[in-house]
mmCIF file of C-alpha atoms in Angstrom:
data_model
loop_
_atom_site.group_PDB
_atom_site.id
_atom_site.type_symbol
_atom_site.label_atom_id
_atom_site.label_comp_id
_atom_site.label_asym_id
_atom_site.label_seq_id
_atom_site.Cartn_x
_atom_site.Cartn_y
_atom_site.Cartn_z
ATOM 1 C CA MET A 1 9.159 -22.605 -1.480
ATOM 2 C CA ASP A 2 7.367 -21.913 1.871
ATOM 3 C CA ARG A 3 10.728 -21.083 2.815
ATOM 4 C CA ALA A 4 11.535 -18.389 0.073
ATOM 5 C CA LEU A 5 8.232 -16.998 1.062
ATOM 6 C CA GLU A 6 9.241 -16.518 4.642
ATOM 7 C CA LEU A 7 12.689 -14.835 3.557
ATOM 8 C CA ALA A 8 10.663 -12.199 0.946
ATOM 9 C CA LEU A 9 8.545 -11.000 4.418
ATOM 10 C CA ARG A 10 12.008 -9.345 5.461
ATOM 11 C CA GLY A 11 12.067 -6.941 2.878
ATOM 12 C CA PRO A 12 10.121 -3.408 2.773
ATOM 13 C CA VAL A 13 6.568 -3.454 2.553
ATOM 14 C CA HIS A 14 6.790 0.019 0.763
ATOM 15 C CA GLY A 15 8.658 0.616 -2.060
ATOM 16 C CA PRO A 16 8.475 -0.399 -6.269
ATOM 17 C CA ASN A 17 10.270 -3.260 -5.705
ATOM 18 C CA PRO A 18 8.471 -6.740 -4.655
ATOM 19 C CA ARG A 19 9.701 -8.850 -1.494
ATOM 20 C CA VAL A 20 11.189 -11.672 -2.936
ATOM 21 C CA GLY A 21 12.706 -14.894 -1.599
ATOM 22 C CA CYS A 22 15.154 -16.964 -2.791
ATOM 23 C CA VAL A 23 16.331 -20.788 -1.225
ATOM 24 C CA LEU A 24 19.255 -22.830 -3.279
ATOM 25 C CA LEU A 25 19.108 -26.581 -2.775
ATOM 26 C CA ALA A 26 21.498 -29.255 -3.375
ATOM 27 C CA PRO A 27 20.110 -32.380 -5.575
ATOM 28 C CA ASP A 28 19.694 -34.028 -1.997
ATOM 29 C CA GLY A 29 17.748 -31.405 -1.227
ATOM 30 C CA THR A 30 20.708 -29.627 1.203
ATOM 31 C CA ARG A 31 20.046 -26.050 1.643
ATOM 32 C CA LEU A 32 22.871 -24.077 -0.223
ATOM 33 C CA GLY A 33 22.408 -20.286 0.620
ATOM 34 C CA GLU A 34 19.437 -18.195 0.619
ATOM 35 C CA GLY A 35 18.668 -14.181 0.240
ATOM 36 C CA PHE A 36 16.071 -12.189 -0.384
ATOM 37 C CA HIS A 37 15.391 -8.414 -1.675
ATOM 38 C CA ALA A 38 15.980 -5.533 0.964
ATOM 39 C CA GLY A 39 14.475 -2.795 -1.327
ATOM 40 C CA ALA A 40 15.686 -1.088 -4.650
ATOM 41 C CA GLY A 41 18.957 -0.439 -5.378
ATOM 42 C CA THR A 42 20.208 -3.286 -3.342
ATOM 43 C CA PRO A 43 21.124 -7.296 -4.395
ATOM 44 C CA HIS A 44 18.291 -8.986 -5.791
ATOM 45 C CA ALA A 45 17.194 -12.368 -3.758
ATOM 46 C CA GLU A 46 18.732 -14.325 -5.633
ATOM 47 C CA ALA A 47 21.843 -12.570 -6.514
ATOM 48 C CA ALA A 48 22.001 -12.814 -2.307
ATOM 49 C CA ALA A 49 21.583 -16.120 -1.966
ATOM 50 C CA VAL A 50 23.974 -16.782 -4.589
ATOM 51 C CA ALA A 51 26.595 -14.680 -3.008
ATOM 52 C CA ALA A 52 25.461 -16.355 0.755
ATOM 53 C CA ALA A 53 26.555 -19.715 -1.055
ATOM 54 C CA TRP A 54 29.765 -18.622 -2.349
ATOM 55 C CA SER A 55 31.059 -16.665 0.861
ATOM 56 C CA SER A 56 31.074 -20.385 2.131
ATOM 57 C CA GLY A 57 32.623 -22.164 -0.608
ATOM 58 C CA VAL A 58 29.814 -23.899 -1.608
ATOM 59 C CA ASP A 59 29.424 -25.068 -5.620
ATOM 60 C CA LEU A 60 26.154 -24.122 -7.288
ATOM 61 C CA ARG A 61 26.455 -26.618 -10.158
ATOM 62 C CA GLY A 62 23.194 -28.510 -10.572
ATOM 63 C CA SER A 63 21.722 -26.958 -7.471
ATOM 64 C CA THR A 64 17.955 -25.779 -7.556
ATOM 65 C CA ALA A 65 16.929 -22.208 -7.033
ATOM 66 C CA VAL A 66 13.327 -22.122 -5.645
ATOM 67 C CA VAL A 67 12.178 -18.013 -5.703
ATOM 68 C CA SER A 68 8.698 -16.558 -4.746
ATOM 69 C CA LEU A 69 9.074 -14.320 -8.312
ATOM 70 C CA GLU A 70 10.237 -15.572 -11.522
ATOM 71 C CA PRO A 71 13.667 -14.417 -11.775
ATOM 72 C CA CYS A 72 13.686 -10.800 -13.593
ATOM 73 C CA ALA A 73 15.492 -10.387 -17.033
ATOM 74 C CA HIS A 74 16.124 -6.762 -16.659
ATOM 75 C CA THR A 75 19.149 -4.902 -16.226
ATOM 76 C CA GLY A 76 18.763 -1.719 -13.831
ATOM 77 C CA ARG A 77 20.588 -0.657 -10.829
ATOM 78 C CA THR A 78 21.441 -4.741 -10.526
ATOM 79 C CA GLY A 79 22.058 -7.249 -13.263
ATOM 80 C CA PRO A 80 19.394 -9.778 -14.589
ATOM 81 C CA CYS A 81 19.309 -12.510 -12.205
ATOM 82 C CA THR A 82 18.525 -15.004 -14.893
ATOM 83 C CA ARG A 83 22.623 -14.319 -15.643
ATOM 84 C CA VAL A 84 23.334 -14.329 -11.866
ATOM 85 C CA LEU A 85 21.792 -18.268 -12.120
ATOM 86 C CA VAL A 86 22.941 -19.136 -15.154
ATOM 87 C CA GLU A 87 26.880 -17.822 -14.386
ATOM 88 C CA ALA A 88 26.172 -19.742 -11.153
ATOM 89 C CA GLY A 89 25.830 -23.108 -12.743
ATOM 90 C CA VAL A 90 22.040 -23.896 -11.695
ATOM 91 C CA GLY A 91 20.418 -26.328 -13.190
ATOM 92 C CA ARG A 92 16.795 -25.847 -12.007
ATOM 93 C CA VAL A 93 14.556 -23.040 -10.944
ATOM 94 C CA LEU A 94 11.139 -23.250 -9.223
ATOM 95 C CA HIS A 95 9.149 -19.969 -8.704
ATOM 96 C CA ALA A 96 5.410 -19.102 -7.121
ATOM 97 C CA VAL A 97 4.339 -16.241 -9.294
ATOM 98 C CA ASP A 98 5.165 -14.710 -13.139
ATOM 99 C CA ASP A 99 6.577 -11.753 -13.637
ATOM 100 C CA PRO A 100 4.132 -9.133 -14.597
ATOM 101 C CA ASN A 101 6.248 -6.361 -14.928
ATOM 102 C CA PRO A 102 7.006 -5.725 -19.016
ATOM 103 C CA VAL A 103 10.533 -4.418 -18.166
ATOM 104 C CA ALA A 104 11.600 -7.650 -16.049
ATOM 105 C CA THR A 105 9.353 -10.327 -17.336
ATOM 106 C CA GLY A 106 10.889 -12.699 -19.770
ATOM 107 C CA GLY A 107 13.514 -14.529 -17.470
ATOM 108 C CA ALA A 108 11.537 -18.047 -17.500
ATOM 109 C CA ALA A 109 12.223 -17.756 -21.449
ATOM 110 C CA GLN A 110 15.690 -16.616 -21.011
ATOM 111 C CA LEU A 111 16.674 -19.765 -18.249
ATOM 112 C CA ARG A 112 14.874 -22.073 -20.448
ATOM 113 C CA ALA A 113 16.792 -20.663 -23.756
ATOM 114 C CA ALA A 114 20.212 -21.806 -21.357
ATOM 115 C CA GLY A 115 19.177 -25.237 -20.639
ATOM 116 C CA LEU A 116 17.599 -24.854 -17.233
ATOM 117 C CA GLU A 117 14.299 -26.398 -16.370
ATOM 118 C CA VAL A 118 11.768 -23.907 -15.238
ATOM 119 C CA VAL A 119 8.921 -24.800 -13.041
ATOM 120 C CA GLY A 120 6.465 -21.749 -12.447
ATOM 121 C CA GLY A 121 3.031 -21.770 -9.953
ATOM 122 C CA VAL A 122 4.617 -23.378 -7.240
ATOM 123 C CA ARG A 123 2.540 -22.165 -4.411
ATOM 124 C CA ARG A 124 1.461 -19.216 -6.588
ATOM 125 C CA LEU A 125 -1.830 -18.387 -4.406
ATOM 126 C CA GLU A 126 0.743 -17.660 -1.449
ATOM 127 C CA GLY A 127 3.071 -15.710 -3.410
ATOM 128 C CA GLU A 128 0.244 -13.772 -5.120
ATOM 129 C CA ALA A 129 -0.980 -12.515 -1.711
ATOM 130 C CA LEU A 130 2.287 -11.746 -0.501
ATOM 131 C CA LEU A 131 2.340 -9.798 -3.495
ATOM 132 C CA ARG A 132 -1.118 -8.330 -3.710
ATOM 133 C CA THR A 133 -0.450 -4.492 -3.756
ATOM 134 C CA TRP A 134 2.579 -5.092 -6.009
ATOM 135 C CA LEU A 135 0.861 -7.457 -8.347
ATOM 136 C CA HIS A 136 -2.001 -4.938 -8.066
ATOM 137 C CA ALA A 137 -0.496 -1.771 -9.368
ATOM 138 C CA LEU A 138 1.804 -3.917 -12.352
ATOM 139 C CA ARG A 139 -0.996 -5.098 -13.685
ATOM 140 C CA SER A 140 -3.841 -2.482 -13.365
ATOM 141 C CA GLY A 141 -1.500 0.086 -13.917
ATOM 142 C CA ARG A 142 -2.007 2.462 -11.029
ATOM 143 C CA PRO A 143 -1.931 2.047 -6.906
ATOM 144 C CA PHE A 144 -3.224 -0.096 -4.613
ATOM 145 C CA VAL A 145 -5.747 1.881 -3.064
ATOM 146 C CA THR A 146 -6.342 1.848 0.784
ATOM 147 C CA LEU A 147 -9.093 3.826 1.882
ATOM 148 C CA LYS A 148 -9.218 4.270 5.780
ATOM 149 C CA VAL A 149 -11.822 6.252 7.869
ATOM 150 C CA ALA A 150 -12.091 6.223 11.867
ATOM 151 C CA THR A 151 -15.161 6.957 12.921
ATOM 152 C CA SER A 152 -17.732 6.440 15.788
ATOM 153 C CA LEU A 153 -20.646 3.394 16.678
ATOM 154 C CA ASP A 154 -23.072 5.735 14.193
ATOM 155 C CA GLY A 155 -20.349 6.223 11.680
ATOM 156 C CA ARG A 156 -19.312 10.118 12.727
ATOM 157 C CA VAL A 157 -16.158 11.480 12.331
ATOM 158 C CA ALA A 158 -16.228 14.345 14.428
ATOM 159 C CA ALA A 159 -19.137 15.565 16.943
ATOM 160 C CA ALA A 160 -21.184 18.618 15.561
ATOM 161 C CA ASP A 161 -19.035 21.099 16.993
ATOM 162 C CA GLY A 162 -15.642 19.846 14.917
ATOM 163 C CA SER A 163 -14.398 18.286 17.441
ATOM 164 C CA SER A 164 -12.735 14.783 16.465
ATOM 165 C CA ARG A 165 -9.517 13.537 19.328
ATOM 166 C CA TRP A 166 -9.973 11.518 19.936
ATOM 167 C CA ILE A 167 -12.961 9.165 18.745
ATOM 168 C CA THR A 168 -10.871 6.229 18.707
ATOM 169 C CA SER A 169 -8.029 5.045 20.964
ATOM 170 C CA ALA A 170 -4.227 5.634 21.603
ATOM 171 C CA GLU A 171 -4.128 1.474 20.175
ATOM 172 C CA ALA A 172 -5.552 2.302 17.421
ATOM 173 C CA ARG A 173 -4.004 5.457 16.773
ATOM 174 C CA ALA A 174 -0.348 3.439 16.634
ATOM 175 C CA ASP A 175 -2.062 0.594 14.664
ATOM 176 C CA ALA A 176 -2.870 3.257 12.307
ATOM 177 C CA HIS A 177 0.497 5.145 12.277
ATOM 178 C CA ARG A 178 2.162 1.683 11.756
ATOM 179 C CA ARG A 179 0.340 1.346 8.724
ATOM 180 C CA ARG A 180 1.311 4.713 7.391
ATOM 181 C CA ALA A 181 4.748 3.692 7.695
ATOM 182 C CA GLU A 182 3.813 0.476 5.481
ATOM 183 C CA VAL A 183 2.158 2.230 1.870
ATOM 184 C CA ASP A 184 3.874 4.690 -0.403
ATOM 185 C CA ALA A 185 2.069 8.228 -0.321
ATOM 186 C CA ILE A 186 -1.041 8.842 1.693
ATOM 187 C CA VAL A 187 -3.580 11.392 -0.253
ATOM 188 C CA VAL A 188 -5.763 14.250 1.615
ATOM 189 C CA GLY A 189 -7.549 17.007 -0.118
ATOM 190 C CA THR A 190 -6.972 20.296 0.207
ATOM 191 C CA GLY A 191 -9.928 20.878 2.543
ATOM 192 C CA THR A 192 -8.321 18.803 4.954
ATOM 193 C CA ALA A 193 -5.192 20.108 4.560
ATOM 194 C CA LEU A 194 -5.968 24.132 5.313
ATOM 195 C CA ALA A 195 -8.694 23.019 7.878
ATOM 196 C CA ASP A 196 -6.498 20.695 10.213
ATOM 197 C CA ASP A 197 -2.715 21.296 9.591
ATOM 198 C CA PRO A 198 -1.944 17.484 9.581
ATOM 199 C CA ALA A 199 1.322 16.080 9.560
ATOM 200 C CA LEU A 200 0.951 13.358 7.670
ATOM 201 C CA THR A 201 3.986 11.229 9.054
ATOM 202 C CA ALA A 202 4.487 7.669 10.385
ATOM 203 C CA ARG A 203 5.317 7.644 13.769
ATOM 204 C CA THR A 204 6.775 5.121 16.086
ATOM 205 C CA THR A 205 4.765 4.454 19.465
ATOM 206 C CA GLY A 206 7.538 6.474 20.817
ATOM 207 C CA GLY A 207 6.211 9.274 19.038
ATOM 208 C CA ASP A 208 9.296 9.321 16.575
ATOM 209 C CA LEU A 209 9.484 9.398 12.740
ATOM 210 C CA ALA A 210 9.095 6.028 11.572
ATOM 211 C CA ALA A 211 12.324 4.806 9.653
ATOM 212 C CA HIS A 212 9.941 5.056 6.472
ATOM 213 C CA GLN A 213 7.761 8.432 5.537
ATOM 214 C CA PRO A 214 5.154 8.083 2.549
ATOM 215 C CA LEU A 215 5.117 10.721 0.499
ATOM 216 C CA ARG A 216 2.207 13.526 1.562
ATOM 217 C CA VAL A 217 -0.038 14.400 -1.335
ATOM 218 C CA VAL A 218 -2.875 16.864 -0.990
ATOM 219 C CA VAL A 219 -5.772 16.613 -3.687
ATOM 220 C CA GLY A 220 -6.798 20.617 -5.304
ATOM 221 C CA MET A 221 -5.984 23.674 -6.422
ATOM 222 C CA ARG A 222 -6.001 25.942 -3.353
ATOM 223 C CA ASP A 223 -2.183 26.730 -1.736
ATOM 224 C CA LEU A 224 -0.882 25.700 1.489
ATOM 225 C CA PRO A 225 0.234 28.134 3.657
ATOM 226 C CA ALA A 226 4.073 28.857 3.435
ATOM 227 C CA ALA A 227 3.857 27.463 7.689
ATOM 228 C CA ALA A 228 1.950 24.349 7.006
ATOM 229 C CA ARG A 229 3.057 21.000 8.804
ATOM 230 C CA LEU A 230 3.335 19.386 5.669
ATOM 231 C CA ARG A 231 6.070 21.483 4.610
ATOM 232 C CA GLY A 232 7.946 19.724 7.883
ATOM 233 C CA PRO A 233 9.676 17.158 8.561
ATOM 234 C CA GLY A 234 8.275 13.816 7.143
ATOM 235 C CA GLY A 235 7.851 12.524 3.880
ATOM 236 C CA GLU A 236 7.994 14.534 0.771
ATOM 237 C CA LEU A 237 4.974 16.799 0.282
ATOM 238 C CA VAL A 238 3.611 16.310 -3.463
ATOM 239 C CA GLN A 239 0.205 18.627 -4.598
ATOM 240 C CA ALA A 240 -1.963 16.840 -7.335
ATOM 241 C CA ARG A 241 -3.802 20.120 -8.539
ATOM 242 C CA THR A 242 -6.957 18.219 -10.231
ATOM 243 C CA HIS A 243 -10.007 17.352 -9.266
ATOM 244 C CA ASP A 244 -9.850 13.979 -10.370
ATOM 245 C CA ALA A 245 -9.157 10.827 -8.410
ATOM 246 C CA GLY A 246 -8.000 8.855 -11.714
ATOM 247 C CA GLU A 247 -5.334 11.663 -12.252
ATOM 248 C CA VAL A 248 -3.844 11.727 -8.706
ATOM 249 C CA LEU A 249 -3.539 7.893 -9.302
ATOM 250 C CA ALA A 250 -1.559 7.988 -13.205
ATOM 251 C CA ALA A 251 0.579 10.671 -11.557
ATOM 252 C CA LEU A 252 1.411 8.586 -8.437
ATOM 253 C CA GLY A 253 1.978 5.927 -10.797
ATOM 254 C CA ALA A 254 4.179 7.337 -13.142
ATOM 255 C CA ARG A 255 5.983 8.136 -9.785
ATOM 256 C CA GLU A 256 6.280 3.776 -9.306
ATOM 257 C CA VAL A 257 3.846 4.358 -6.488
ATOM 258 C CA ARG A 258 2.227 0.626 -5.384
ATOM 259 C CA HIS A 259 0.234 1.835 -1.975
ATOM 260 C CA VAL A 260 -1.714 4.862 -1.616
ATOM 261 C CA LEU A 261 -3.557 5.449 1.639
ATOM 262 C CA VAL A 262 -6.441 7.719 1.268
ATOM 263 C CA GLU A 263 -7.193 9.699 4.634
ATOM 264 C CA GLY A 264 -9.388 12.345 3.543
ATOM 265 C CA GLY A 265 -12.486 13.509 4.754
ATOM 266 C CA PRO A 266 -16.090 12.427 3.588
ATOM 267 C CA THR A 267 -15.794 14.241 0.214
ATOM 268 C CA LEU A 268 -11.952 12.609 -0.654
ATOM 269 C CA ALA A 269 -13.610 9.215 -0.018
ATOM 270 C CA ALA A 270 -16.762 9.446 -1.856
ATOM 271 C CA ALA A 271 -14.633 10.491 -4.472
ATOM 272 C CA PHE A 272 -12.344 7.744 -4.783
ATOM 273 C CA LEU A 273 -15.197 5.286 -3.963
ATOM 274 C CA GLY A 274 -17.634 6.956 -6.304
ATOM 275 C CA ALA A 275 -15.132 6.722 -9.159
ATOM 276 C CA GLY A 276 -14.426 2.759 -8.252
ATOM 277 C CA LEU A 277 -10.859 3.323 -7.167
ATOM 278 C CA VAL A 278 -11.002 2.028 -3.513
ATOM 279 C CA ASP A 279 -9.598 -1.573 -3.188
ATOM 280 C CA GLU A 280 -9.545 -2.061 0.632
ATOM 281 C CA VAL A 281 -11.095 -0.390 3.438
ATOM 282 C CA HIS A 282 -9.678 -0.399 6.597
ATOM 283 C CA ALA A 283 -12.446 1.130 8.921
ATOM 284 C CA TYR A 284 -11.857 1.779 12.912
ATOM 285 C CA VAL A 285 -14.753 1.558 14.737
ATOM 286 C CA ALA A 286 -15.179 3.142 18.573
ATOM 287 C CA PRO A 287 -17.699 2.479 20.907
ATOM 288 C CA VAL A 288 -18.674 5.726 20.826
ATOM 289 C CA LEU A 289 -22.310 7.091 19.840
ATOM 290 C CA LEU A 290 -22.174 11.028 18.688
ATOM 291 C CA GLY A 291 -25.829 11.092 17.296
ATOM 292 C CA ALA A 292 -24.844 14.011 14.897
ATOM 293 C CA GLY A 293 -21.607 15.312 13.017
ATOM 294 C CA PRO A 294 -20.178 14.546 9.509
ATOM 295 C CA VAL A 295 -20.267 10.809 8.439
ATOM 296 C CA ALA A 296 -17.096 9.117 7.088
ATOM 297 C CA VAL A 297 -18.526 9.223 3.576
ATOM 298 C CA GLY A 298 -19.990 11.901 1.731
ATOM 299 C CA ASP A 299 -23.026 11.288 -1.138
ATOM 300 C CA LEU A 300 -22.074 8.378 -2.965
ATOM 301 C CA GLY A 301 -25.341 8.993 -5.250
ATOM 302 C CA VAL A 302 -27.208 6.145 -3.959
ATOM 303 C CA THR A 303 -30.850 6.858 -4.108
ATOM 304 C CA THR A 304 -31.938 2.813 -3.063
ATOM 305 C CA ILE A 305 -30.558 0.239 -1.200
ATOM 306 C CA GLY A 306 -30.183 -1.256 -4.283
ATOM 307 C CA GLU A 307 -27.713 1.040 -5.225
ATOM 308 C CA ALA A 308 -25.446 0.468 -2.108
ATOM 309 C CA LEU A 309 -22.122 -0.143 -2.423
ATOM 310 C CA ARG A 310 -21.545 -2.979 -0.389
ATOM 311 C CA LEU A 311 -18.227 -4.947 0.752
ATOM 312 C CA ARG A 312 -17.082 -7.924 1.728
ATOM 313 C CA THR A 313 -15.613 -8.757 4.922
ATOM 314 C CA VAL A 314 -11.676 -9.601 5.188
ATOM 315 C CA SER A 315 -11.086 -9.485 8.688
ATOM 316 C CA VAL A 316 -12.107 -7.919 11.774
ATOM 317 C CA GLN A 317 -10.015 -7.640 14.966
ATOM 318 C CA THR A 318 -9.954 -5.505 18.131
ATOM 319 C CA VAL A 319 -7.022 -3.305 18.738
ATOM 320 C CA GLY A 320 -7.406 -1.449 22.153
ATOM 321 C CA PRO A 321 -11.348 -0.756 22.823
ATOM 322 C CA ASP A 322 -11.664 -0.497 18.912
ATOM 323 C CA VAL A 323 -12.641 -2.557 16.080
ATOM 324 C CA LEU A 324 -10.770 -2.884 13.193
ATOM 325 C CA LEU A 325 -12.607 -4.267 10.166
ATOM 326 C CA VAL A 326 -11.150 -4.658 6.891
ATOM 327 C CA ALA A 327 -13.100 -4.899 4.021
ATOM 328 C CA VAL A 328 -13.136 -4.924 -0.132
ATOM 329 C CA PRO A 329 -15.918 -3.035 -2.158
ATOM 330 C CA GLN A 330 -17.925 -5.683 -4.311
ATOM 331 C CA ARG A 331 -18.956 -3.379 -7.356
ATOM 332 C CA PRO A 332 -17.977 0.363 -8.074
ATOM 333 C CA ALA A 333 -20.847 3.008 -7.012
ATOM 334 C CA ALA A 334 -23.787 3.561 -8.537
ATOM 335 C CA SER A 335 -22.913 6.851 -9.539
ATOM 336 C CA THR A 336 -19.826 9.991 -9.271
ATOM 337 C CA PRO A 337 -20.160 12.417 -6.755
ATOM 338 C CA ASP A 338 -20.589 16.058 -7.868
ATOM 339 C CA ALA A 339 -17.245 17.613 -8.574
ATOM 340 C CA SER A 340 -18.334 20.910 -8.700
ATOM 341 C CA ASP A 341 -16.975 22.407 -5.763
ATOM 342 C CA GLU A 342 -13.195 20.742 -4.146
ATOM 343 C CA PRO A 343 -14.521 17.244 -4.803
ATOM 344 C CA HIS A 344 -11.014 15.676 -3.099
ATOM 345 C CA GLY A 345 -10.692 17.335 0.138
ATOM 346 C CA ARG A 346 -13.622 19.126 2.634
ATOM 347 C CA PRO A 347 -14.753 22.510 1.933
ATOM 348 C CA ASP A 348 -13.775 25.350 3.702
ATOM 349 C CA ALA A 349 -15.908 26.553 6.807
ATOM 350 C CA THR A 350 -17.444 28.961 4.354
ATOM 351 C CA ASP A 351 -18.909 26.110 2.568
ATOM 352 C CA LEU A 352 -20.334 24.065 5.562
ATOM 353 C CA THR A 353 -23.367 24.460 7.637
ATOM 354 C CA VAL A 354 -21.835 22.887 10.901
ATOM 355 C CA PRO A 355 -17.888 24.032 11.809
ATOM 356 C CA PRO A 356 -14.942 22.333 9.535
ATOM 357 C CA THR A 357 -13.937 18.586 10.468
ATOM 358 C CA GLY A 358 -10.949 16.977 10.504
ATOM 359 C CA THR A 359 -10.234 13.927 8.574
ATOM 360 C CA GLY A 360 -11.138 11.453 12.108
ATOM 361 C CA PRO A 361 -9.731 10.615 15.188
ATOM 362 C CA MET A 362 -6.490 9.065 13.582
ATOM 363 C CA GLU A 363 -5.301 12.685 12.317
ATOM 364 C CA GLU A 364 -2.485 13.644 14.542
ATOM 365 C CA SER A 365 -2.443 17.066 16.686
#
């Protein structure tokens, strides 16, 4: 199973389908074939492993299939993995995680009905850790949400004059671009889109577009200019004309988006946090002090320390001279911020008492 999980990691992090690995074993433990799922439309891990074994002339009758996810019982762009295993003569199947997808679940029952021995829950915790964003999306009915902020040591996303390039280092920005290439969608508000004119692309360390480009989602009612960089090269532009964070996630979930990266300004961050829709926070913190300027998160309705939204630290790592703190909220915020005026993007300059600011130092120029 450890090898199956290792193989699963070769599949893409993004996309609607899970990362799955499969190892086929002879009764004496000899490895007969292995495979992984390379993304939507490609053979599933079980089919890839069977094909690899057959290409070497291996007889799979009586073999054991060790799979990181319960074999699917669904016919989509590819046939059901249960049929592949049964027709190959596999006699025993071990899997780590039960498939929660209502369309594909039931594989274990089908295999047992066909006379195969099936054992589930092998290395379940490791399997669930590998599939955490995909499993969350399937189990909760909405995408997994990562909120990214990039601030000075005193929590500012820009100076008082609105300048923000660059608070964090080139290393931190490169790390953020790598993480962009692993998600299905990046979300900002119209305020950010209009004031900063971001491209919201995922780029390599050399500055080129990464192979995978997430959807670029702009939340709010206002239109974008025809010449906006968001209309240029990169992922598909999606305009979510709503002020409701839940509606945004519902629309993206309907598109089989599994992982969303929220990169908007303070008001957008507060809207998702206040609605209890943030699953993980990535906070890049630079050893810089500004003393004034906009903060990373807008009003959460917290009036006393007892109402604070507390988070549990998952990891802390240095990225160049900066620090990346990864944490998960422990409970929803006490109340949802006021949604009366463009709650999911930053306000226009006319709404501000200080000059408009960007989404933070991660925004590309």
